[in-house]
CSV table of C-alpha atoms in Angstrom, one decimal:
chain,number,residue,atom,x,y,z
L,121,MET,CA,78.7,86.5,115.9
L,122,LYS,CA,76.0,87.0,118.6
L,123,ASN,CA,77.0,85.0,121.8
L,124,HIS,CA,80.2,85.5,123.2
L,125,PRO,CA,82.0,84.6,126.6
L,126,ASP,CA,81.3,86.7,129.8
L,127,LEU,CA,83.1,89.7,130.0
L,128,SER,CA,84.8,88.5,133.3
L,129,THR,CA,85.9,84.9,131.5
L,130,LEU,CA,87.6,86.9,128.7
L,131,LEU,CA,89.4,89.2,131.3
L,132,ALA,CA,90.6,86.0,133.2
L,133,TYR,CA,91.5,84.3,129.9
L,134,SER,CA,93.8,87.3,129.0
L,135,SER,CA,95.3,87.4,132.2
L,136,GLY,CA,96.2,83.7,131.8
L,137,THR,CA,94.3,82.3,134.5
L,138,LEU,CA,91.4,80.3,133.1
L,139,ARG,CA,91.7,76.5,133.3
L,140,THR,CA,93.1,74.9,130.3
L,141,PRO,CA,89.7,73.5,129.1
L,142,PHE,CA,88.1,76.9,129.5
L,143,ALA,CA,90.8,78.7,127.8
L,144,LEU,CA,90.9,76.5,124.7
L,145,LEU,CA,87.2,77.2,124.2
L,146,VAL,CA,87.5,80.7,124.8
L,147,SER,CA,90.5,80.8,122.4
L,148,SER,CA,88.6,79.1,119.5
L,149,HIS,CA,86.0,81.6,119.6
L,150,ILE,CA,88.2,84.8,120.0
L,151,GLU,CA,89.7,83.0,117.0
L,152,LYS,CA,86.5,83.6,114.6
L,153,CYS,CA,85.3,86.7,116.7
L,154,HIS,CA,86.6,90.2,115.8
L,155,GLU,CA,85.0,91.8,118.7
L,156,CYS,CA,86.6,89.7,121.4
L,157,SER,CA,89.8,89.5,119.7
L,158,GLY,CA,89.6,93.5,120.3
L,159,LEU,CA,88.8,93.0,123.9
L,160,TYR,CA,91.5,90.2,124.4
L,161,ASN,CA,94.1,92.5,122.9
L,162,LEU,CA,93.1,95.2,125.5
L,163,GLY,CA,93.3,92.7,128.3
L,164,HIS,CA,96.9,92.3,127.2
L,165,GLU,CA,97.4,96.0,127.0
L,166,ILE,CA,96.3,96.1,130.5
L,167,GLY,CA,99.0,93.5,131.1
L,168,GLY,CA,101.6,95.6,129.7
L,169,LYS,CA,100.7,98.6,131.4
L,170,LEU,CA,100.8,97.0,134.7
L,171,ILE,CA,104.0,95.3,133.8
L,172,GLU,CA,105.3,98.6,133.1
L,173,GLU,CA,104.6,100.1,136.5
L,174,ILE,CA,105.3,96.9,138.5
L,175,GLU,CA,107.8,97.7,141.7
L,176,THR,CA,111.3,96.1,140.9
L,177,SER,CA,113.5,97.3,143.9
L,178,ASP,CA,113.3,94.1,145.6
L,179,VAL,CA,114.4,91.9,142.4
L,180,GLU,CA,117.9,90.7,142.4
L,181,GLU,CA,119.3,92.2,138.9
L,182,SER,CA,120.1,89.1,136.4
L,183,ASP,CA,123.4,88.7,134.7
L,184,TYR,CA,123.3,89.8,131.1
L,185,SER,CA,126.2,87.8,130.3
L,186,ILE,CA,125.0,84.6,131.7
L,187,PHE,CA,121.6,85.1,129.5
L,188,LEU,CA,123.6,85.6,126.4
L,189,GLU,CA,125.1,82.3,126.6
L,190,LYS,CA,121.9,80.8,127.2
L,191,LEU,CA,120.4,82.7,124.2
L,192,ASP,CA,123.1,81.4,121.9
L,193,LYS,CA,122.6,77.8,123.2
L,194,GLU,CA,118.8,78.0,122.6
L,195,SER,CA,118.8,79.5,119.3
L,196,LYS,CA,121.1,76.7,117.9
L,197,LYS,CA,118.6,74.3,119.5
L,198,ASN,CA,115.3,76.0,118.2
L,199,LYS,CA,117.1,76.4,115.0
L,200,ILE,CA,117.2,72.4,114.9
L,201,ASN,CA,113.8,71.5,116.7
L,202,ASP,CA,111.7,74.5,115.2
L,203,LYS,CA,108.9,72.8,113.7
L,204,GLY,CA,105.3,73.2,115.3
L,205,TYR,CA,102.2,71.8,114.8
L,206,ASP,CA,101.0,71.8,111.2
L,207,PHE,CA,97.4,74.0,111.5
L,208,ASN,CA,95.0,73.5,108.9
L,209,ARG,CA,93.5,76.9,108.6
L,210,LYS,CA,90.5,75.7,106.4
L,211,SER,CA,89.6,73.3,108.7
L,212,LEU,CA,86.1,73.9,110.7
L,213,ILE,CA,88.1,73.0,114.1
L,214,PRO,CA,89.2,75.9,115.6
L,215,GLY,CA,93.3,76.1,115.5
L,216,VAL,CA,93.7,75.5,119.0
L,217,LEU,CA,91.6,72.9,119.2
L,218,GLN,CA,93.3,70.9,116.3
L,219,PRO,CA,95.9,69.2,118.5
L,220,TYR,CA,93.2,67.7,120.5
L,221,ILE,CA,90.8,66.4,118.2
L,222,GLY,CA,92.1,66.5,114.9
L,223,GLN,CA,91.2,68.4,111.7
L,224,ASP,CA,88.4,66.8,110.5
L,225,LEU,CA,84.8,66.4,112.4
L,226,GLU,CA,84.2,63.2,110.5
L,227,ASP,CA,87.4,61.6,112.1
L,228,ILE,CA,86.2,62.3,115.7
L,229,LYS,CA,85.4,58.8,117.2
L,230,TRP,CA,82.0,58.7,118.8
L,231,SER,CA,80.5,56.7,121.4
L,232,PHE,CA,76.8,56.1,122.2
L,233,LEU,CA,75.4,58.3,124.9
L,234,ALA,CA,71.8,58.5,124.7
L,235,PHE,CA,69.4,58.4,121.9
L,236,GLY,CA,70.1,60.7,119.3
L,237,ILE,CA,73.3,61.7,121.2
L,238,LYS,CA,77.0,60.7,120.6
L,239,LYS,CA,79.9,61.8,122.7
L,240,CYS,CA,83.6,61.8,122.7
L,241,GLN,CA,85.5,63.0,125.6
L,242,VAL,CA,89.3,64.4,125.1
L,243,LYS,CA,92.2,65.0,127.9
L,244,VAL,CA,93.3,68.6,127.3
L,245,GLY,CA,96.1,67.9,130.1
L,246,ASP,CA,96.7,66.0,133.1
L,247,GLY,CA,94.4,65.1,135.9
L,248,GLU,CA,90.5,64.1,135.9
L,249,ASP,CA,89.4,67.9,135.6
L,250,ASN,CA,91.0,68.5,132.2
L,251,LEU,CA,88.3,67.3,129.8
L,252,LEU,CA,86.4,68.5,127.2
L,253,THR,CA,83.5,66.7,126.1
L,254,LEU,CA,82.1,66.5,122.5
L,255,LEU,CA,78.4,66.2,122.0
L,256,LYS,CA,76.9,65.4,118.2
L,257,ILE,CA,73.3,65.7,118.8
L,258,LYS,CA,70.8,64.9,116.2
L,259,SER,CA,68.2,67.8,114.6
L,260,ASN,CA,65.2,68.4,117.0
L,261,LYS,CA,66.8,66.7,119.8
L,262,LYS,CA,66.2,68.1,123.2
L,263,ILE,CA,69.2,67.7,125.9
L,264,PRO,CA,67.2,67.2,129.3
L,265,GLU,CA,66.8,70.4,131.1
L,266,HIS,CA,69.7,70.9,133.5
L,267,GLY,CA,71.3,73.4,136.2
L,268,HIS,CA,74.8,73.7,137.0
L,269,THR,CA,77.0,73.5,140.4
L,270,GLY,CA,80.0,75.5,138.5
L,271,SER,CA,80.5,77.1,135.0
L,272,GLU,CA,79.7,75.4,131.7
L,273,LEU,CA,81.0,76.9,128.4
L,274,THR,CA,79.7,75.4,125.4
L,275,LEU,CA,81.1,76.0,121.8
L,276,VAL,CA,79.3,75.2,118.7
L,277,LEU,CA,81.5,73.7,116.0
L,278,GLN,CA,78.5,72.3,113.6
L,279,GLY,CA,74.8,73.4,113.1
L,280,SER,CA,73.0,75.3,116.1
L,281,PHE,CA,71.1,75.1,119.0
L,282,ASP,CA,68.5,77.1,121.0
L,283,ASP,CA,67.6,77.4,124.8
L,284,GLU,CA,65.9,79.5,127.1
L,285,HIS,CA,68.7,82.0,126.9
L,286,GLY,CA,69.2,82.5,123.2
L,287,SER,CA,69.8,80.7,119.7
L,288,TYR,CA,73.8,79.8,119.4
L,289,LYS,CA,75.5,78.9,115.8
L,290,VAL,CA,78.9,77.9,114.6
L,291,GLY,CA,81.4,79.7,116.6
L,292,ASP,CA,79.1,81.1,119.7
L,293,ILE,CA,79.8,80.4,123.2
L,294,ALA,CA,76.6,79.7,125.6
L,295,GLU,CA,77.9,80.5,129.0
L,296,HIS,CA,76.2,79.1,132.2
L,297,ASN,CA,76.9,79.2,135.9
L,298,GLY,CA,75.3,77.9,139.1
L,299,GLU,CA,72.6,80.3,139.1
L,300,SER,CA,71.1,79.2,135.3
L,301,LYS,CA,68.8,76.3,134.3
L,302,HIS,CA,68.2,75.5,130.6
L,303,GLN,CA,67.0,73.0,127.9
L,304,PRO,CA,68.9,72.9,124.9
L,305,PHE,CA,67.4,71.5,121.6
L,306,VAL,CA,69.1,71.3,118.2
L,307,SER,CA,67.7,73.9,115.9
L,308,SER,CA,69.4,73.1,112.5
L,309,LYS,CA,69.0,70.5,109.9
L,310,GLU,CA,72.0,69.2,110.5
L,311,ASP,CA,73.3,67.5,113.7
L,312,CYS,CA,74.7,69.9,116.0
L,313,ILE,CA,78.2,69.3,117.4
L,314,CYS,CA,79.4,71.3,120.2
L,315,ILE,CA,82.5,71.3,122.5
L,316,ILE,CA,81.9,71.4,126.2
L,317,SER,CA,84.0,72.3,129.5
L,318,THR,CA,82.4,72.2,133.0
L,319,ASP,CA,83.9,72.9,136.2
L,320,GLY,CA,81.3,71.1,138.1
L,321,PRO,CA,78.9,68.5,137.6
L,322,LEU,CA,75.4,69.1,136.0
L,323,ILE,CA,72.3,68.5,137.5
L,324,PHE,CA,69.3,67.1,135.5
L,325,ASN,CA,65.7,67.5,136.5
L,326,ASN,CA,65.1,64.1,135.1
L,327,TYR,CA,65.9,61.3,137.5
L,328,LEU,CA,67.4,58.9,134.9
L,329,ALA,CA,69.7,61.5,133.6
L,330,ASN,CA,70.7,62.3,137.0
L,331,LYS,CA,71.5,58.7,138.1
L,332,LEU,CA,73.5,58.4,134.7
L,333,GLN,CA,75.8,61.8,135.5
L,334,SER,CA,78.9,59.6,136.8
L,335,PHE,CA,78.6,57.9,133.4
L,336,ILE,CA,78.2,61.2,131.5
L,337,ARG,CA,80.7,62.9,133.3
L,338,ILE,CA,79.6,66.4,132.3
G,236,MET,CA,114.7,106.1,133.9
G,237,PHE,CA,115.4,105.7,130.2
G,238,GLU,CA,111.9,104.9,128.6
G,239,ILE,CA,111.6,102.5,125.7
G,240,ASP,CA,109.7,104.3,123.3
G,241,LYS,CA,107.7,103.7,119.8
G,242,GLU,CA,110.9,105.1,118.1
G,243,PHE,CA,113.3,102.8,119.8
G,244,ILE,CA,111.6,99.7,119.0
G,245,LYS,CA,111.3,100.7,115.5
G,246,LYS,CA,115.0,101.2,115.4
G,247,PHE,CA,115.6,98.3,117.8
G,248,GLN,CA,113.7,95.9,115.2
G,249,ILE,CA,115.7,97.0,112.0
G,250,ASN,CA,118.8,96.6,113.5
G,251,LYS,CA,118.5,94.1,115.9
G,252,ASN,CA,121.7,95.1,117.7
G,253,ALA,CA,123.0,93.5,121.0
G,254,ASN,CA,123.3,97.2,122.5
G,255,ASP,CA,119.6,97.9,122.1
G,256,PHE,CA,118.5,94.3,123.3
G,257,GLU,CA,120.5,94.8,126.3
G,258,VAL,CA,118.4,97.9,127.1
G,259,VAL,CA,115.1,96.0,126.3
G,260,PHE,CA,116.9,93.3,128.7
G,261,ARG,CA,117.5,96.0,131.5
G,262,TYR,CA,114.3,97.3,131.7
G,263,TYR,CA,111.7,94.3,131.1
G,264,ALA,CA,113.9,91.4,132.8
G,265,PRO,CA,113.3,92.5,136.4
G,266,ARG,CA,109.7,93.5,135.7
G,267,ILE,CA,108.8,89.8,134.4
G,268,LYS,CA,110.6,88.1,137.1
G,269,SER,CA,108.7,90.6,139.5
G,270,LEU,CA,105.4,89.8,137.8
G,271,LEU,CA,106.3,85.7,138.2
G,272,ILE,CA,107.1,86.3,141.4
G,273,LYS,CA,104.1,88.1,142.4
G,274,GLY,CA,102.3,85.0,140.8
G,275,GLY,CA,103.9,82.5,143.5
G,276,ALA,CA,107.1,81.5,141.3
G,277,ASP,CA,110.1,81.0,142.9
G,278,VAL,CA,113.7,83.2,142.1
G,279,ALA,CA,114.6,80.3,139.9
G,280,GLN,CA,111.5,79.4,138.0
G,281,ALA,CA,111.2,83.3,137.7
G,282,GLU,CA,114.8,83.5,136.3
G,283,ASP,CA,113.9,80.6,133.8
G,284,VAL,CA,111.0,82.1,132.4
G,285,MET,CA,112.3,85.4,132.1
G,286,HIS,CA,115.1,84.1,130.2
G,287,ASP,CA,112.7,82.1,127.8
G,288,THR,CA,110.6,85.2,127.5
G,289,MET,CA,113.9,87.0,126.5
G,290,ILE,CA,114.8,84.6,124.1
G,291,ASN,CA,111.5,84.8,122.6
G,292,VAL,CA,111.6,88.4,122.3
G,293,TRP,CA,114.8,88.2,120.5
G,294,GLU,CA,114.0,85.3,118.1
G,295,LYS,CA,110.3,86.6,117.3
G,296,LEU,CA,111.2,90.3,117.3
G,297,HIS,CA,110.2,91.0,113.6
G,298,MET,CA,106.7,89.6,114.5
G,299,TYR,CA,105.9,92.5,116.7
G,300,ASN,CA,103.8,94.8,115.0
G,301,ALA,CA,103.4,98.2,116.5
G,302,ASP,CA,100.0,98.7,115.0
G,303,LYS,CA,98.7,95.8,116.7
G,304,GLY,CA,99.5,97.0,120.1
G,305,SER,CA,102.2,98.4,122.5
G,306,PHE,CA,105.4,96.5,123.1
G,307,SER,CA,104.8,95.8,126.6
G,308,ALA,CA,101.6,94.2,126.1
G,309,TRP,CA,103.6,91.9,123.4
G,310,ILE,CA,105.9,91.0,126.0
G,311,TYR,CA,103.5,90.5,128.6
G,312,THR,CA,101.8,88.3,126.3
G,313,ILE,CA,105.0,86.3,125.9
G,314,ALA,CA,105.8,86.1,129.4
G,315,ARG,CA,102.1,85.0,130.4
G,316,ASN,CA,102.3,82.0,127.9
G,317,ASN,CA,105.8,81.0,128.9
G,318,ARG,CA,104.3,80.8,132.4
G,319,ILE,CA,101.2,79.0,131.5
G,320,ASP,CA,104.1,76.6,129.8
G,321,LEU,CA,106.0,76.4,133.1
G,322,LEU,CA,102.8,75.0,135.0
G,323,ARG,CA,102.1,72.6,132.2
G,324,LYS,CA,105.7,71.4,132.0
G,325,LYS,CA,104.6,68.2,134.6
G,326,SER,CA,101.7,67.9,132.0
G,327,SER,CA,102.1,65.4,129.1
G,328,LYS,CA,99.8,67.4,126.7
G,329,PRO,CA,101.0,71.0,125.4
G,330,TYR,CA,99.2,73.4,125.6
G,331,THR,CA,98.7,75.6,122.4
G,332,ASP,CA,97.9,79.4,122.8
G,333,ILE,CA,95.9,81.4,120.0
G,334,ASN,CA,98.9,83.6,120.0
G,335,GLU,CA,100.9,80.4,118.3
G,336,ILE,CA,98.0,80.3,115.7
G,337,GLU,CA,98.7,83.7,115.1
G,338,ILE,CA,102.6,83.1,114.9
G,339,ALA,CA,102.0,80.1,112.9
G,340,SER,CA,100.3,82.3,110.3
G,341,GLU,CA,102.3,85.1,110.3
G,342,ASN,CA,102.3,86.2,106.6
G,343,ASP,CA,98.6,85.5,106.5
G,344,ASP,CA,96.4,88.5,106.7
G,345,GLY,CA,93.1,86.5,106.5
G,346,GLN,CA,92.7,85.6,110.1
G,347,VAL,CA,94.7,88.4,111.9
G,348,ILE,CA,93.1,88.9,115.1
G,349,ALA,CA,94.6,91.6,116.6
G,350,GLU,CA,93.2,95.1,116.7
G,351,LYS,CA,95.1,97.5,114.7
G,352,LYS,CA,94.7,100.8,116.2
G,353,SER,CA,97.3,101.3,118.8
G,354,ILE,CA,95.4,101.8,122.3
G,355,SER,CA,98.4,101.6,124.3
G,356,LEU,CA,98.2,105.5,125.1
G,357,HIS,CA,94.7,105.4,126.6
G,358,VAL,CA,94.9,102.4,128.8
G,359,LYS,CA,96.9,103.7,131.8
G,360,ASN,CA,94.3,106.5,132.1
G,361,ALA,CA,91.2,103.7,131.7
G,362,ILE,CA,92.9,101.3,134.3
G,363,ASN,CA,93.3,104.4,136.6
G,364,LEU,CA,90.0,105.8,136.3
G,365,LEU,CA,88.5,102.4,137.7
G,366,PRO,CA,87.0,102.3,141.3
G,367,ILE,CA,89.7,100.7,143.7
G,368,LYS,CA,87.6,97.7,144.2
G,369,GLN,CA,87.6,96.9,140.2
G,370,ARG,CA,91.0,97.7,140.1
G,371,LYS,CA,92.2,95.6,142.8
G,372,VAL,CA,90.3,92.2,141.2
G,373,ILE,CA,92.6,93.2,138.0
G,374,GLU,CA,95.5,93.6,139.6
G,375,LEU,CA,95.2,89.9,141.4
G,376,SER,CA,94.1,88.6,138.1
G,377,PHE,CA,97.2,90.0,136.0
G,378,MET,CA,99.9,90.3,138.4
G,379,ASN,CA,99.3,87.9,141.2
G,380,ASP,CA,98.1,85.3,138.8
G,381,MET,CA,95.4,84.4,140.8
G,382,THR,CA,92.1,82.7,139.3
G,383,GLN,CA,88.5,84.1,140.1
G,384,ASP,CA,88.0,81.5,142.8
G,385,GLU,CA,91.4,82.5,144.6
G,386,ILE,CA,90.4,86.0,144.5
G,387,ALA,CA,87.4,85.5,146.0
G,388,SER,CA,89.0,83.6,148.8
G,389,LYS,CA,91.7,86.3,149.3
G,390,LEU,CA,88.8,89.3,149.8
G,391,GLU,CA,86.6,87.1,151.6
G,392,ILE,CA,83.8,87.9,148.9
G,393,PRO,CA,81.8,85.5,146.4
G,394,ILE,CA,82.5,84.3,143.2
G,395,GLY,CA,79.8,86.2,141.7
G,396,THR,CA,81.1,89.3,143.2
G,397,VAL,CA,84.5,88.8,141.5
G,398,LYS,CA,83.2,88.6,138.3
G,399,SER,CA,80.7,91.3,138.3
G,400,ARG,CA,83.5,93.3,139.6
G,401,MET,CA,85.5,92.0,136.5
G,402,ARG,CA,82.6,92.4,134.3
G,403,LEU,CA,82.2,96.2,135.2
G,404,ALA,CA,86.0,97.1,135.2
G,405,TYR,CA,86.1,95.6,131.3
G,406,GLN,CA,82.9,97.4,130.5
G,407,LYS,CA,84.1,100.5,132.1
G,408,MET,CA,87.5,100.3,130.1
G,409,LYS,CA,86.1,99.1,127.0
G,410,ASP,CA,83.2,102.1,127.2
G,411,ASN,CA,86.5,104.7,128.1
G,412,LEU,CA,88.6,103.2,125.0
G,413,LYS,CA,86.0,102.7,122.6
G,414,GLU,CA,87.2,105.1,120.3
G,415,VAL,CA,90.2,102.8,119.9
G,416,VAL,CA,89.0,99.5,120.6
G,417,ALA,CA,86.4,97.9,117.9
C-alpha cells in the first residue's frame, strides 16, 4: 500500500478524537496496512504510558465491593447477550464498514449523480455530519476539479484512481485539506468504488458542479 | 508504589484470581477516572466508563497478548473505546472499532494487525524526548480528549500548526522507535 493517512490523522485516530466517518475510513485502511497498524499500536502505547503517569490524587477512590457486584451482574447479562456482529472476513468491504454498507459491493443501492457517476450515502451516526459517501465511477471518467473547505479522506474499495498527487489503489487513502485542489480520474479498467468523508463542502471550479453542490452533499 | 509488571500480568492471566484483579483495579481505576475527567466526563460518567473498562478487562483478559503491546496500552485502548461508546450512546448507530474486529477473530492469525514486538519500554523515553510544544499537543489529544480543532482554539494557533506538531511528534517517535516498530 502506497498511500496512507497523514500521521496527524493517524495520531488523532489512536487517541479516539477523530469524528466517526473519518475514524471508520482510517480504521478500514489499518485493517489492511501493516505499516499503519504498527503506528496505531504506537499511539496506544503513548496512551498507555500517559495513563501510567497521570495524577490521581484528586480522584476519589472507587469502592471495589460495589464494582464486584456490578461485575457479577454484567457477567451474567453478557453471557446471555454475547452475540456481536458477524463479520465476513473474505469480503472486499473492510470489517468496520460492514455494519453500515453490508458485506458485498454488489448489494449497494446506487443512485444517479452525474453521467458515469453513481452515489450512495450512508449514515454512520446521528446528525447531518455523520455521513459517508460512496461513489461508483466509470473507467476513464474524470471528477470535476475541486478544492476543499475542510478535510477529505477517500478510501478505495475497488479499482483505482489517479490525481495530481498520486495513484490510489484498493486500500489506499487519499487525504486532502483546504490547501489542495485535485481532479481525480479513474485509471482502472473496472469501475472505481471509493468511500469519502468530508468535514466541509467541496469547491468545484466548474460552475454547474458548484451549483449542484448542495444536492451532491460532499 | 507497587508496579504491575509483565510477570504479574502473566500470573494474573494464568490464575485469574480476585486478589490479583483487585491489585489491577486499585492501580488502574483512579487513572482511568482521572483520564476521563480530564477529557470532560463528569464524575458519574467517569465511574461508569471505568466500571465498563474493568469489566472488559476481566472478561477479555485471555485476549491480552504481551507480545503485541503493554498491559497499560491494552487498558488505554479499552477505556478509549468505552469512552467513544459513551459519546455514541445517544446515537442510534453503534460504532464498531477495529479492535472489535480483532476481538471477533481472536483465533485467526490471518489478519492480526498489531505489532508483534514489544515497544512499551522505549515509548516513555521517546515521549520525554519530544520538544515541549509537540508533547503538549500529544497530551491534549490523548489525555484531554481534544480534537485538532479544539487544540487549535485552546492554544490559539492555526489547525495546520496543530497537525504539523502532531506529525512531527509522531515522526520523531517513530524514528526513535524504529528498532521496535516495523
